[in-house]
């Protein structure tokens, strides 16, 4: 910002002739614009937010009265049912509190790309935008089609950002020759595709999705050559697709002797569990130019070394390998990671992130900028809530007003320094105790020693970047560095933290990124191979304190949590045009398996040392942020009371009992108010967030579907892993193309045991409804009143499971036989056992029913 203002001394009002010309006035206006912030918070309208908060408080008060009535009015003739229902309701209330209060401060944000360009990217001057390294992760090209990965890479290479400041790293954790060859083809096609995108300013810049658009592609186009060039480019892309498809077809059958490369040598990655590290630079400074003679961003293929007997830590380990490789080769100040199926839907995505990362006020304490996930190819009604609209448009906005959104694994731009485990640069205001603590403990009379130590430690971080040294300085150690951090650590301590690579260690001090200009590219490549060796992380802090954190299949939650615990903030960026779009599993079984993996990761964190319930209470994690993380890791446990509560209506219908005694008008008022407050909270959330009621209802339905299936399995699998050491394999979600018609995958049935519990719940409730109606018909008019209350709860369960039922039926509306047999078998066993050992009938009643009469008969 100061560099801009120093160029125009007259604009400060003391050194120029302001008369006779408008140029100085224009310059002064430009300087004023350059001084303005790069983003702003757009608050939710006060009338909406205040009413929303009032309703939350009222709901909490009503909830207290509701539980006072429920606990003090047990059902004597169905005490067990009543007790189970009350326990379930108390847990649901706690879950609601954990979910609700982190949404107390929702905000929106707005960015100013014009101000960013004015400050850091003036036309005709060298760009001052920071370099960015972009990571793309893939494992199995047969489940993650190479064409999808290629589109993601092409959208990155065509991004609207200075080409010398963008590097794309593709991690192939399956060491597949198919991925390597596909990337080589992609690099060649990029020479034609990138100049076409930039010349005509098209969106999106992933060719598959650009050519699929059903819009007027001539809108806003003024160049006569566009139609001809577009037609030619579409033909080029179709030929590119044919070449990729040929590679995929060839890869279906692996030769007995393994794959061989074009020069006749064996492919080093023939054994995906035992192979050396591989790096190939396809594009960049020495990788050739595009068809217009312009430089292209660097494209690098990386497959880390794998050997038997080493723990490789799945995706988290692959991402940490990319951190080290990129630091050695390009060392971008910021990192952005996307899954192989998440392409850049907006070419301005990097600039959107830089509006926060390069902001003088926010950048020094921002660990990452998270973008919402948006998806293509989802059925119109989003049957299985794949879009997760409620989470991304309500929960994440709420967290943005506290300490920032959680990291969700893709579409996220990181500050390298945060990943290296450093503390943020915080002001004295940032170091003040949490508002909740201050309000509870009174005013601040004396600063505690721990607070002062924390303040001093945080303020030691400086804004200036460390100087860049040549290779000789690096080999001699860190004595040549004048940066304050290097003087605080010995070389041995640095090696224990970052590993035995002096080049990588030196790069960690360069807060503005970049590599020493005197370095030899050959030596850098050799060092890059070294830092992805499988033993490099041994006896270091990788995966423990720095990089992506190990210990859970949902490494994203742990990684973001550790950063927030150190005092970093994160930002939620939701521009009008979604920056990233991906694919989601629209098939029921695939969707449940995806949810199972997420839930299992949460259970793993729950039983780990990083559990937010007890981890790092002396740090800088804000109270409501901690509550949100606690909710994220305990939600699978809700499956236990949920499945019990879903079975209760059927039991009530089968036994002619109920969980609620006859209620008075006074008590009935609390029940009515309870339901009214639930609906009011939901309606007001929809109002300030802009979420549609259909999305909200789909979210409610899938909460029940996932809770009675995937979450339940995750709890038991997590317990088996913790108590018995039985691990579960990570299954890559299929990203297959929908080649058999629109949403054909939606109707495909794939057997999984996850389908059994919700189907059983459905069958039991249907049986209960039939039994209840039959009993009412036989018992006369007076029994219909109590029946309606029981039927209401059963219908509530069936309505929530309705998308699941449609998924079982498939396109032909036929439920697979195996599911019917298992579910009826389980429901029958449950019903027979219930009749045999009914805990809600006294011994006297049983004797009467059996025709036996005693003294009290």
Short mmCIF file of C-alpha atoms in Angstrom, two decimals, residues 254-644:
data_model
loop_
_atom_site.label_atom_id
_atom_site.label_comp_id
_atom_site.label_asym_id
_atom_site.label_seq_id
_atom_site.Cartn_x
_atom_site.Cartn_y
_atom_site.Cartn_z
CA UNK A 254 -2.55 -54.56 -16.85
CA UNK A 255 0.27 -56.45 -18.67
CA UNK A 256 1.84 -59.30 -16.72
CA UNK A 257 5.26 -57.65 -16.88
CA UNK A 258 3.82 -54.29 -15.82
CA UNK A 259 3.60 -51.01 -17.70
CA UNK A 260 6.44 -49.70 -19.82
CA UNK A 261 7.05 -46.08 -20.82
CA UNK A 262 7.49 -44.78 -24.36
CA UNK A 263 11.29 -45.24 -24.23
CA UNK A 264 10.88 -48.94 -23.33
CA UNK A 265 11.85 -48.66 -19.65
CA UNK A 266 9.62 -50.09 -16.94
CA UNK A 267 7.21 -47.68 -15.25
CA UNK A 268 8.67 -47.06 -11.74
CA UNK A 269 5.20 -47.08 -10.14
CA UNK A 270 4.08 -50.53 -11.28
CA UNK A 271 3.76 -51.53 -7.63
CA UNK A 272 1.69 -48.76 -5.98
CA UNK A 273 2.82 -49.88 -2.51
CA UNK A 274 6.55 -50.10 -3.30
CA UNK A 275 8.02 -47.52 -5.66
CA UNK A 276 10.45 -44.57 -5.67
CA UNK A 277 9.40 -40.94 -5.62
CA UNK A 278 8.62 -39.46 -9.04
CA UNK A 279 8.52 -35.84 -10.19
CA UNK A 280 7.96 -34.56 -13.72
CA UNK A 281 7.74 -30.87 -14.66
CA UNK A 282 5.52 -30.54 -17.76
CA UNK A 283 5.10 -26.80 -18.17
CA UNK A 284 6.73 -23.68 -16.83
CA UNK A 285 9.81 -21.60 -17.54
CA UNK A 286 11.49 -24.34 -19.59
CA UNK A 287 8.38 -26.31 -20.52
CA UNK A 288 7.49 -24.52 -23.73
CA UNK A 289 5.02 -21.80 -24.64
CA UNK A 290 1.39 -21.74 -25.73
CA UNK A 291 0.31 -21.33 -29.34
CA UNK A 292 0.45 -17.52 -28.99
CA UNK A 293 4.04 -17.65 -27.71
CA UNK A 294 3.16 -16.81 -24.11
CA UNK A 295 4.44 -18.51 -21.00
CA UNK A 296 2.20 -21.02 -19.21
CA UNK A 297 1.91 -21.73 -15.47
CA UNK A 298 4.12 -24.53 -14.18
CA UNK A 299 2.55 -28.00 -14.12
CA UNK A 300 4.24 -30.64 -11.96
CA UNK A 301 3.43 -34.35 -11.57
CA UNK A 302 4.31 -35.75 -8.12
CA UNK A 303 4.09 -39.31 -6.81
CA UNK A 304 5.71 -39.68 -3.39
CA UNK A 305 7.84 -42.66 -2.49
CA UNK A 306 6.11 -45.63 -0.90
CA UNK A 307 7.74 -48.64 0.74
CA UNK A 308 6.35 -51.55 2.80
CA UNK A 309 6.54 -51.04 6.54
CA UNK A 310 6.02 -47.25 6.41
CA UNK A 311 2.87 -45.43 7.46
CA UNK A 312 1.87 -43.15 4.58
CA UNK A 313 -1.19 -41.43 6.17
CA UNK A 314 -3.37 -41.44 3.04
CA UNK A 315 -4.45 -38.02 1.73
CA UNK A 316 -2.91 -36.05 4.61
CA UNK A 317 0.51 -37.61 3.93
CA UNK A 318 0.20 -36.85 0.21
CA UNK A 319 -0.67 -33.20 0.92
CA UNK A 320 2.31 -32.82 3.25
CA UNK A 321 4.57 -34.22 0.53
CA UNK A 322 3.19 -31.56 -1.84
CA UNK A 323 3.89 -28.82 0.72
CA UNK A 324 7.58 -29.79 0.79
CA UNK A 325 7.95 -30.33 -2.98
CA UNK A 326 6.32 -27.01 -3.80
CA UNK A 327 8.42 -25.20 -1.17
CA UNK A 328 11.61 -26.49 -2.78
CA UNK A 329 10.62 -25.87 -6.42
CA UNK A 330 8.49 -22.69 -6.36
CA UNK A 331 7.68 -21.78 -2.74
CA UNK A 332 4.44 -19.88 -3.29
CA UNK A 333 3.50 -17.77 -0.28
CA UNK A 334 0.03 -19.29 -0.36
CA UNK A 335 -1.35 -22.75 -1.15
CA UNK A 336 -4.72 -23.71 -2.58
CA UNK A 337 -5.91 -27.30 -2.61
CA UNK A 338 -8.73 -28.86 -4.60
CA UNK A 339 -9.91 -32.41 -5.13
CA UNK A 340 -9.37 -33.76 -8.63
CA UNK A 341 -13.09 -33.32 -9.41
CA UNK A 342 -13.35 -29.70 -8.20
CA UNK A 343 -12.60 -27.37 -11.09
CA UNK A 344 -12.26 -23.58 -11.08
CA UNK A 345 -15.72 -22.33 -11.99
CA UNK A 346 -14.46 -18.74 -11.77
CA UNK A 347 -11.14 -17.62 -13.20
CA UNK A 348 -11.07 -14.89 -10.51
CA UNK A 349 -10.92 -17.41 -7.63
CA UNK A 350 -7.29 -16.69 -6.72
CA UNK A 351 -7.89 -12.96 -6.74
CA UNK A 352 -10.91 -13.43 -4.48
CA UNK A 353 -8.69 -15.22 -1.96
CA UNK A 354 -5.96 -12.58 -2.22
CA UNK A 355 -8.45 -9.86 -1.27
CA UNK A 356 -8.21 -11.36 2.23
CA UNK A 357 -4.72 -12.87 2.28
CA UNK A 358 -2.99 -9.70 1.03
CA UNK A 359 -5.12 -7.32 3.04
CA UNK A 360 -2.78 -5.50 5.48
CA UNK A 361 -5.27 -5.82 8.34
CA UNK A 362 -6.49 -9.41 7.81
CA UNK A 363 -3.66 -11.20 6.01
CA UNK A 364 -1.22 -11.49 8.93
CA UNK A 365 -3.69 -13.43 11.08
CA UNK A 366 -5.65 -15.37 8.42
CA UNK A 367 -4.69 -19.03 8.13
CA UNK A 368 -6.98 -19.87 5.22
CA UNK A 369 -9.82 -18.66 3.03
CA UNK A 370 -12.50 -21.32 2.61
CA UNK A 371 -14.87 -21.31 -0.37
CA UNK A 372 -18.24 -23.10 -0.31
CA UNK A 373 -18.60 -26.34 -2.20
CA UNK A 374 -20.97 -26.26 -5.14
CA UNK A 375 -21.80 -29.24 -7.35
CA UNK A 376 -22.76 -30.17 -10.89
CA UNK A 377 -24.81 -33.15 -11.95
CA UNK A 378 -27.14 -33.32 -8.94
CA UNK A 379 -30.77 -34.24 -9.53
CA UNK A 380 -33.23 -31.37 -9.56
CA UNK A 381 -34.71 -32.05 -6.11
CA UNK A 382 -31.36 -33.04 -4.54
CA UNK A 383 -32.86 -36.22 -3.09
CA UNK A 384 -29.96 -37.01 -0.74
CA UNK A 385 -28.98 -33.43 0.23
CA UNK A 386 -25.70 -33.63 -1.71
CA UNK A 387 -25.45 -29.86 -1.94
CA UNK A 388 -25.28 -29.49 1.87
CA UNK A 389 -26.81 -26.05 1.44
CA UNK A 390 -27.76 -25.70 5.11
CA UNK A 391 -24.18 -26.33 6.22
CA UNK A 392 -22.49 -24.11 3.64
CA UNK A 393 -25.00 -21.23 3.64
CA UNK A 394 -26.02 -21.16 7.32
CA UNK A 395 -23.52 -22.87 9.61
CA UNK A 396 -20.42 -21.60 7.83
CA UNK A 397 -21.70 -18.02 7.75
CA UNK A 398 -22.29 -18.27 11.49
CA UNK A 399 -18.74 -19.46 12.12
CA UNK A 400 -17.37 -16.65 9.94
CA UNK A 401 -18.64 -14.20 12.52
CA UNK A 402 -16.72 -15.92 15.35
CA UNK A 403 -13.23 -17.14 14.41
CA UNK A 404 -13.87 -18.43 10.93
CA UNK A 405 -15.24 -21.43 9.04
CA UNK A 406 -13.90 -24.96 9.32
CA UNK A 407 -11.65 -26.38 6.64
CA UNK A 408 -13.73 -28.75 4.51
CA UNK A 409 -10.97 -30.46 2.53
CA UNK A 410 -11.15 -28.70 -0.83
CA UNK A 411 -11.51 -25.20 -2.30
CA UNK A 412 -9.33 -23.65 0.39
CA UNK A 413 -6.43 -21.17 0.13
CA UNK A 414 -3.83 -21.46 2.91
CA UNK A 415 -1.16 -19.23 4.35
CA UNK A 416 2.03 -21.34 4.27
CA UNK A 417 3.14 -19.94 7.61
CA UNK A 418 0.01 -21.28 9.28
CA UNK A 419 0.66 -24.77 7.88
CA UNK A 420 4.22 -24.58 9.22
CA UNK A 421 2.85 -24.28 12.74
CA UNK A 422 3.79 -20.64 13.32
CA UNK A 423 1.63 -18.30 15.36
CA UNK A 424 -0.25 -15.44 13.71
CA UNK A 425 0.72 -11.79 13.94
CA UNK A 426 -1.89 -10.53 16.38
CA UNK A 427 -2.58 -7.05 17.66
CA UNK A 428 -3.11 -6.28 21.33
CA UNK A 429 -6.86 -6.16 20.71
CA UNK A 430 -6.73 -9.68 19.25
CA UNK A 431 -4.99 -10.90 22.40
CA UNK A 432 -7.73 -9.67 24.73
CA UNK A 433 -9.57 -12.48 26.59
CA UNK A 434 -12.72 -13.84 24.97
CA UNK A 435 -15.82 -11.72 25.49
CA UNK A 436 -17.53 -14.64 27.21
CA UNK A 437 -14.68 -14.94 29.70
CA UNK A 438 -14.63 -11.20 30.33
CA UNK A 439 -18.37 -11.05 30.95
CA UNK A 440 -18.20 -13.97 33.35
CA UNK A 441 -15.10 -12.88 35.25
CA UNK A 442 -15.66 -9.14 35.38
CA UNK A 443 -13.44 -6.34 34.17
CA UNK A 444 -9.75 -6.72 33.54
CA UNK A 445 -7.90 -5.27 36.54
CA UNK A 446 -4.55 -6.98 36.19
CA UNK A 447 -3.09 -8.79 33.25
CA UNK A 448 -2.13 -12.33 34.18
CA UNK A 449 1.37 -13.64 33.59
CA UNK A 450 0.12 -16.22 31.07
CA UNK A 451 -1.66 -13.51 29.11
CA UNK A 452 1.47 -11.33 29.00
CA UNK A 453 3.64 -14.28 27.97
CA UNK A 454 1.18 -15.13 25.25
CA UNK A 455 1.12 -11.54 24.08
CA UNK A 456 4.90 -11.28 23.97
CA UNK A 457 5.18 -14.55 22.10
CA UNK A 458 2.58 -13.52 19.52
CA UNK A 459 4.03 -10.02 18.98
CA UNK A 460 7.47 -11.43 18.15
CA UNK A 461 6.20 -12.26 14.66
CA UNK A 462 7.22 -9.58 12.17
CA UNK A 463 5.77 -8.39 8.91
CA UNK A 464 9.00 -8.34 6.94
CA UNK A 465 10.05 -11.30 4.89
CA UNK A 466 13.31 -13.04 5.54
CA UNK A 467 16.19 -12.25 3.18
CA UNK A 468 16.97 -14.66 0.39
CA UNK A 469 20.36 -16.39 0.44
CA UNK A 470 22.21 -18.53 -2.07
CA UNK A 471 22.86 -22.25 -1.82
CA UNK A 472 26.22 -21.83 -0.11
CA UNK A 473 24.56 -19.99 2.77
CA UNK A 474 21.98 -22.76 3.08
CA UNK A 475 24.59 -25.52 3.20
CA UNK A 476 26.52 -23.71 5.94
CA UNK A 477 23.45 -23.77 8.13
CA UNK A 478 21.20 -21.02 9.37
CA UNK A 479 23.87 -18.74 10.87
CA UNK A 480 23.62 -16.36 7.91
CA UNK A 481 19.97 -15.63 8.51
CA UNK A 482 19.07 -12.50 10.40
CA UNK A 483 15.43 -13.37 10.83
CA UNK A 484 14.46 -13.42 14.49
CA UNK A 485 12.90 -16.89 14.35
CA UNK A 486 16.12 -18.50 13.07
CA UNK A 487 18.04 -17.09 16.03
CA UNK A 488 15.59 -18.64 18.47
CA UNK A 489 16.04 -22.20 17.16
CA UNK A 490 19.13 -24.28 16.79
CA UNK A 491 19.73 -26.16 13.56
CA UNK A 492 19.01 -29.44 15.30
CA UNK A 493 15.68 -28.18 16.52
CA UNK A 494 14.78 -27.05 13.02
CA UNK A 495 15.65 -30.47 11.64
CA UNK A 496 13.49 -32.11 14.29
CA UNK A 497 10.64 -29.83 13.29
CA UNK A 498 10.90 -29.73 9.49
CA UNK A 499 13.15 -32.66 8.58
CA UNK A 500 16.68 -32.90 7.24
CA UNK A 501 16.47 -30.61 4.23
CA UNK A 502 18.34 -27.30 4.58
CA UNK A 503 16.76 -26.01 1.36
CA UNK A 504 13.23 -26.67 2.62
CA UNK A 505 14.06 -25.29 6.07
CA UNK A 506 15.38 -22.09 4.48
CA UNK A 507 12.19 -21.73 2.46
CA UNK A 508 10.09 -21.67 5.63
CA UNK A 509 11.61 -18.27 6.55
CA UNK A 510 10.53 -16.63 3.28
CA UNK A 511 7.12 -15.35 4.29
CA UNK A 512 6.53 -13.71 0.90
CA UNK A 513 7.48 -16.85 -1.00
CA UNK A 514 9.95 -17.32 -3.82
CA UNK A 515 13.22 -19.22 -4.13
CA UNK A 516 16.82 -17.92 -4.17
CA UNK A 517 17.63 -16.71 -7.73
CA UNK A 518 21.06 -18.35 -7.68
CA UNK A 519 19.77 -21.87 -7.11
CA UNK A 520 20.49 -24.65 -9.57
CA UNK A 521 17.28 -26.26 -10.93
CA UNK A 522 18.94 -29.68 -11.04
CA UNK A 523 19.88 -29.50 -7.37
CA UNK A 524 16.34 -28.35 -6.49
CA UNK A 525 14.85 -31.35 -8.30
CA UNK A 526 17.19 -33.68 -6.41
CA UNK A 527 16.16 -32.07 -3.13
CA UNK A 528 12.48 -32.32 -4.11
CA UNK A 529 12.90 -36.09 -4.56
CA UNK A 530 14.50 -36.22 -1.12
CA UNK A 531 11.65 -34.43 0.67
CA UNK A 532 9.04 -36.89 -0.68
CA UNK A 533 10.94 -39.98 0.47
CA UNK A 534 8.86 -42.21 2.73
CA UNK A 535 11.25 -41.87 5.69
CA UNK A 536 11.58 -38.09 5.56
CA UNK A 537 8.93 -37.42 8.21
CA UNK A 538 10.37 -39.85 10.78
CA UNK A 539 11.08 -38.15 14.10
CA UNK A 540 9.74 -34.81 12.88
CA UNK A 541 6.61 -32.80 13.69
CA UNK A 542 4.97 -33.41 10.31
CA UNK A 543 1.38 -34.46 10.83
CA UNK A 544 1.61 -33.66 14.55
CA UNK A 545 2.10 -29.90 14.71
CA UNK A 546 2.79 -28.84 11.11
CA UNK A 547 1.14 -29.51 7.77
CA UNK A 548 -2.01 -31.58 7.43
CA UNK A 549 -2.59 -33.30 10.78
CA UNK A 550 -2.69 -37.11 11.02
CA UNK A 551 -4.98 -39.22 13.16
CA UNK A 552 -8.28 -39.19 11.30
CA UNK A 553 -9.65 -39.97 7.85
CA UNK A 554 -11.15 -36.46 7.99
CA UNK A 555 -7.79 -34.73 8.22
CA UNK A 556 -9.42 -31.45 7.21
CA UNK A 557 -11.20 -30.98 10.55
CA UNK A 558 -8.03 -31.65 12.55
CA UNK A 559 -5.90 -29.35 10.40
CA UNK A 560 -8.25 -26.40 10.68
CA UNK A 561 -8.80 -27.01 14.39
CA UNK A 562 -5.06 -26.89 15.16
CA UNK A 563 -4.72 -23.56 13.35
CA UNK A 564 -7.67 -22.01 15.14
CA UNK A 565 -6.28 -23.26 18.46
CA UNK A 566 -3.09 -21.25 17.81
CA UNK A 567 -5.11 -18.06 17.38
CA UNK A 568 -5.41 -17.89 13.60
CA UNK A 569 -8.69 -16.79 12.04
CA UNK A 570 -10.20 -18.11 8.82
CA UNK A 571 -12.40 -16.38 6.25
CA UNK A 572 -15.47 -17.58 4.39
CA UNK A 573 -15.59 -16.26 0.82
CA UNK A 574 -18.89 -16.54 -1.08
CA UNK A 575 -18.71 -14.47 -4.28
CA UNK A 576 -21.84 -14.26 -6.46
CA UNK A 577 -20.32 -16.68 -8.99
CA UNK A 578 -19.23 -19.90 -7.25
CA UNK A 579 -15.44 -20.17 -7.48
CA UNK A 580 -15.33 -23.97 -7.48
CA UNK A 581 -17.67 -26.71 -8.61
CA UNK A 582 -17.33 -30.46 -8.22
CA UNK A 583 -19.16 -33.73 -8.55
CA UNK A 584 -21.03 -35.53 -5.78
CA UNK A 585 -22.24 -39.14 -5.44
CA UNK A 586 -25.96 -39.02 -6.27
CA UNK A 587 -26.35 -42.77 -5.80
CA UNK A 588 -27.80 -43.73 -2.38
CA UNK A 589 -25.14 -46.31 -1.48
CA UNK A 590 -22.24 -44.08 -2.56
CA UNK A 591 -23.71 -41.15 -0.66
CA UNK A 592 -24.09 -43.21 2.53
CA UNK A 593 -20.51 -44.48 2.23
CA UNK A 594 -19.29 -40.91 1.85
CA UNK A 595 -21.22 -39.86 4.96
CA UNK A 596 -19.87 -42.92 6.79
CA UNK A 597 -16.29 -41.81 6.12
CA UNK A 598 -16.98 -38.30 7.40
CA UNK A 599 -18.71 -39.60 10.53
CA UNK A 600 -15.95 -42.15 11.19
CA UNK A 601 -13.39 -39.35 11.04
CA UNK A 602 -15.35 -37.40 13.65
CA UNK A 603 -15.50 -40.44 15.94
CA UNK A 604 -11.73 -40.92 15.57
CA UNK A 605 -11.14 -37.32 16.65
CA UNK A 606 -13.54 -37.77 19.57
CA UNK A 607 -11.29 -40.49 21.02
CA UNK A 608 -8.00 -38.75 20.20
CA UNK A 609 -5.84 -36.28 22.09
CA UNK A 610 -7.01 -33.54 19.72
CA UNK A 611 -10.62 -33.81 20.86
CA UNK A 612 -11.93 -30.22 21.19
CA UNK A 613 -13.78 -31.17 24.37
CA UNK A 614 -10.49 -31.11 26.27
CA UNK A 615 -7.72 -29.99 23.92
CA UNK A 616 -5.79 -26.71 24.41
CA UNK A 617 -7.92 -24.69 26.81
CA UNK A 618 -5.01 -22.31 27.37
CA UNK A 619 -4.84 -21.33 23.70
CA UNK A 620 -6.63 -18.75 21.61
CA UNK A 621 -9.61 -20.81 20.48
CA UNK A 622 -12.81 -18.85 21.04
CA UNK A 623 -15.53 -20.47 23.09
CA UNK A 624 -18.24 -20.61 20.41
CA UNK A 625 -15.67 -21.87 17.87
CA UNK A 626 -14.85 -24.69 20.27
CA UNK A 627 -18.56 -25.44 20.65
CA UNK A 628 -18.84 -25.73 16.86
CA UNK A 629 -15.90 -28.16 16.73
CA UNK A 630 -17.41 -30.21 19.56
CA UNK A 631 -20.64 -30.44 17.59
CA UNK A 632 -18.66 -31.58 14.55
CA UNK A 633 -17.14 -34.55 16.38
CA UNK A 634 -20.06 -35.68 18.58
CA UNK A 635 -22.84 -35.62 15.98
CA UNK A 636 -22.44 -39.32 15.02
CA UNK A 637 -23.36 -40.30 18.60
CA UNK A 638 -26.78 -38.78 17.99
CA UNK A 639 -27.49 -41.86 15.86
CA UNK A 640 -28.01 -43.97 19.00
CA UNK A 641 -30.87 -41.91 20.49
CA UNK A 642 -32.18 -41.15 17.00
CA UNK A 643 -32.68 -44.77 15.99
CA UNK A 644 -34.26 -45.48 19.38
#
